[in-house]
PDB file of C-alpha atoms in Angstrom:
ATOM      1  CA  UNK A   1     117.652 198.213 -26.086  1.00  0.00           C
ATOM      2  CA  UNK A   2     116.635 198.948 -29.656  1.00  0.00           C
ATOM      3  CA  UNK A   3     114.038 197.020 -31.719  1.00  0.00           C
ATOM      4  CA  UNK A   4     114.444 196.843 -35.600  1.00  0.00           C
ATOM      5  CA  UNK A   5     111.854 194.766 -37.425  1.00  0.00           C
ATOM      6  CA  UNK A   6     110.077 194.599 -40.777  1.00  0.00           C
ATOM      7  CA  UNK A   7     106.391 193.628 -41.458  1.00  0.00           C
ATOM      8  CA  UNK A   8     104.780 192.319 -44.819  1.00  0.00           C
ATOM      9  CA  UNK A   9     101.175 192.569 -45.370  1.00  0.00           C
ATOM     10  CA  UNK A  10      98.700 191.519 -47.981  1.00  0.00           C
ATOM     11  CA  UNK A  11      95.277 193.404 -47.719  1.00  0.00           C
ATOM     12  CA  UNK A  12      92.787 191.977 -50.057  1.00  0.00           C
ATOM     13  CA  UNK A  13      88.988 191.973 -50.581  1.00  0.00           C
ATOM     14  CA  UNK A  14      89.049 189.215 -53.058  1.00  0.00           C
ATOM     15  CA  UNK A  15      91.556 186.803 -54.722  1.00  0.00           C
ATOM     16  CA  UNK A  16      91.977 189.119 -57.923  1.00  0.00           C
ATOM     17  CA  UNK A  17      95.365 190.700 -58.294  1.00  0.00           C
ATOM     18  CA  UNK A  18      94.018 194.188 -58.738  1.00  0.00           C
ATOM     19  CA  UNK A  19      92.080 193.955 -55.435  1.00  0.00           C
ATOM     20  CA  UNK A  20      95.431 193.079 -53.469  1.00  0.00           C
ATOM     21  CA  UNK A  21      97.756 195.568 -51.933  1.00  0.00           C
ATOM     22  CA  UNK A  22     101.217 194.648 -50.656  1.00  0.00           C
ATOM     23  CA  UNK A  23     102.713 196.740 -48.006  1.00  0.00           C
ATOM     24  CA  UNK A  24     106.194 196.272 -46.712  1.00  0.00           C
ATOM     25  CA  UNK A  25     107.127 198.522 -43.631  1.00  0.00           C
ATOM     26  CA  UNK A  26     110.345 199.109 -41.564  1.00  0.00           C
ATOM     27  CA  UNK A  27     110.071 199.868 -38.070  1.00  0.00           C
ATOM     28  CA  UNK A  28     112.608 200.984 -35.511  1.00  0.00           C
ATOM     29  CA  UNK A  29     111.533 201.249 -31.756  1.00  0.00           C
ATOM     30  CA  UNK A  30     107.821 200.983 -32.785  1.00  0.00           C
ATOM     31  CA  UNK A  31     108.091 204.044 -35.302  1.00  0.00           C
ATOM     32  CA  UNK A  32     107.560 203.102 -38.892  1.00  0.00           C
ATOM     33  CA  UNK A  33     110.257 205.014 -40.789  1.00  0.00           C
ATOM     34  CA  UNK A  34     109.966 203.749 -44.376  1.00  0.00           C
ATOM     35  CA  UNK A  35     107.118 201.872 -46.367  1.00  0.00           C
ATOM     36  CA  UNK A  36     106.802 200.227 -49.799  1.00  0.00           C
ATOM     37  CA  UNK A  37     103.057 200.000 -51.067  1.00  0.00           C
ATOM     38  CA  UNK A  38     102.154 198.403 -54.182  1.00  0.00           C
ATOM     39  CA  UNK A  39      99.381 200.781 -54.811  1.00  0.00           C
ATOM     40  CA  UNK A  40     101.815 203.729 -54.631  1.00  0.00           C
ATOM     41  CA  UNK A  41     104.520 201.687 -56.346  1.00  0.00           C
ATOM     42  CA  UNK A  42     107.562 203.075 -54.384  1.00  0.00           C
ATOM     43  CA  UNK A  43     109.098 203.642 -50.986  1.00  0.00           C
ATOM     44  CA  UNK A  44     107.973 206.309 -48.910  1.00  0.00           C
ATOM     45  CA  UNK A  45     109.900 207.656 -45.868  1.00  0.00           C
ATOM     46  CA  UNK A  46     108.357 209.177 -42.738  1.00  0.00           C
ATOM     47  CA  UNK A  47     111.427 210.196 -41.046  1.00  0.00           C
ATOM     48  CA  UNK A  48     114.848 211.769 -41.979  1.00  0.00           C
ATOM     49  CA  UNK A  49     116.465 208.467 -42.306  1.00  0.00           C
ATOM     50  CA  UNK A  50     113.362 206.913 -44.111  1.00  0.00           C
ATOM     51  CA  UNK A  51     113.195 209.728 -46.713  1.00  0.00           C
ATOM     52  CA  UNK A  52     117.029 209.373 -47.509  1.00  0.00           C
ATOM     53  CA  UNK A  53     116.711 205.568 -47.890  1.00  0.00           C
ATOM     54  CA  UNK A  54     113.376 206.029 -49.975  1.00  0.00           C
ATOM     55  CA  UNK A  55     115.221 208.391 -52.485  1.00  0.00           C
ATOM     56  CA  UNK A  56     118.068 205.950 -52.604  1.00  0.00           C
ATOM     57  CA  UNK A  57     116.018 202.749 -52.887  1.00  0.00           C
ATOM     58  CA  UNK A  58     113.285 204.010 -55.522  1.00  0.00           C
ATOM     59  CA  UNK A  59     116.235 204.841 -57.857  1.00  0.00           C
ATOM     60  CA  UNK A  60     117.954 201.226 -57.443  1.00  0.00           C
ATOM     61  CA  UNK A  61     117.265 197.486 -57.653  1.00  0.00           C
ATOM     62  CA  UNK A  62     115.179 197.589 -54.263  1.00  0.00           C
ATOM     63  CA  UNK A  63     112.168 199.056 -55.714  1.00  0.00           C
ATOM     64  CA  UNK A  64     112.112 196.809 -58.780  1.00  0.00           C
ATOM     65  CA  UNK A  65     112.399 193.696 -56.680  1.00  0.00           C
ATOM     66  CA  UNK A  66     109.849 194.699 -54.123  1.00  0.00           C
ATOM     67  CA  UNK A  67     107.291 195.498 -56.936  1.00  0.00           C
ATOM     68  CA  UNK A  68     107.355 191.962 -58.021  1.00  0.00           C
ATOM     69  CA  UNK A  69     106.528 190.734 -54.296  1.00  0.00           C
ATOM     70  CA  UNK A  70     102.636 191.574 -54.741  1.00  0.00           C
ATOM     71  CA  UNK A  71     102.333 188.785 -57.374  1.00  0.00           C
ATOM     72  CA  UNK A  72     105.046 186.479 -55.940  1.00  0.00           C
ATOM     73  CA  UNK A  73     104.009 186.575 -52.222  1.00  0.00           C
ATOM     74  CA  UNK A  74     100.454 187.865 -51.966  1.00  0.00           C
ATOM     75  CA  UNK A  75      98.687 186.403 -54.912  1.00  0.00           C
ATOM     76  CA  UNK A  76     100.127 183.080 -54.109  1.00  0.00           C
ATOM     77  CA  UNK A  77      99.080 183.198 -50.619  1.00  0.00           C
ATOM     78  CA  UNK A  78      95.677 184.934 -50.766  1.00  0.00           C
ATOM     79  CA  UNK A  79      94.158 181.707 -52.308  1.00  0.00           C
ATOM     80  CA  UNK A  80      95.609 179.740 -49.460  1.00  0.00           C
ATOM     81  CA  UNK A  81      94.474 182.146 -46.840  1.00  0.00           C
ATOM     82  CA  UNK A  82      91.059 182.523 -48.296  1.00  0.00           C
ATOM     83  CA  UNK A  83      90.453 178.699 -48.614  1.00  0.00           C
ATOM     84  CA  UNK A  84      91.686 178.161 -45.199  1.00  0.00           C
ATOM     85  CA  UNK A  85      89.345 180.766 -43.530  1.00  0.00           C
ATOM     86  CA  UNK A  86      86.227 179.670 -45.604  1.00  0.00           C
ATOM     87  CA  UNK A  87      86.649 176.003 -44.683  1.00  0.00           C
ATOM     88  CA  UNK A  88      86.483 176.888 -40.938  1.00  0.00           C
ATOM     89  CA  UNK A  89      83.581 179.492 -41.127  1.00  0.00           C
TER      90      UNK A  89
END
């Protein structure tokens, strides 16, 4: 069988927006083939298919909508995660 999945991550040291990195990765059979990183600001491909998709997505609407995810997804949730972890420690 084949396994295709995506992973969204928020890496942070504080709840300040500048200290947060949003990463969205695409995997096929445990091999990451393309990634969006907010610190790079675009998609980067790691395989032949990933490179082709990165070129296409970086010139379209995909990259614009993905750039907004750092604030929409991470910034909102970092406060929730931090508060939850601190109340349990």
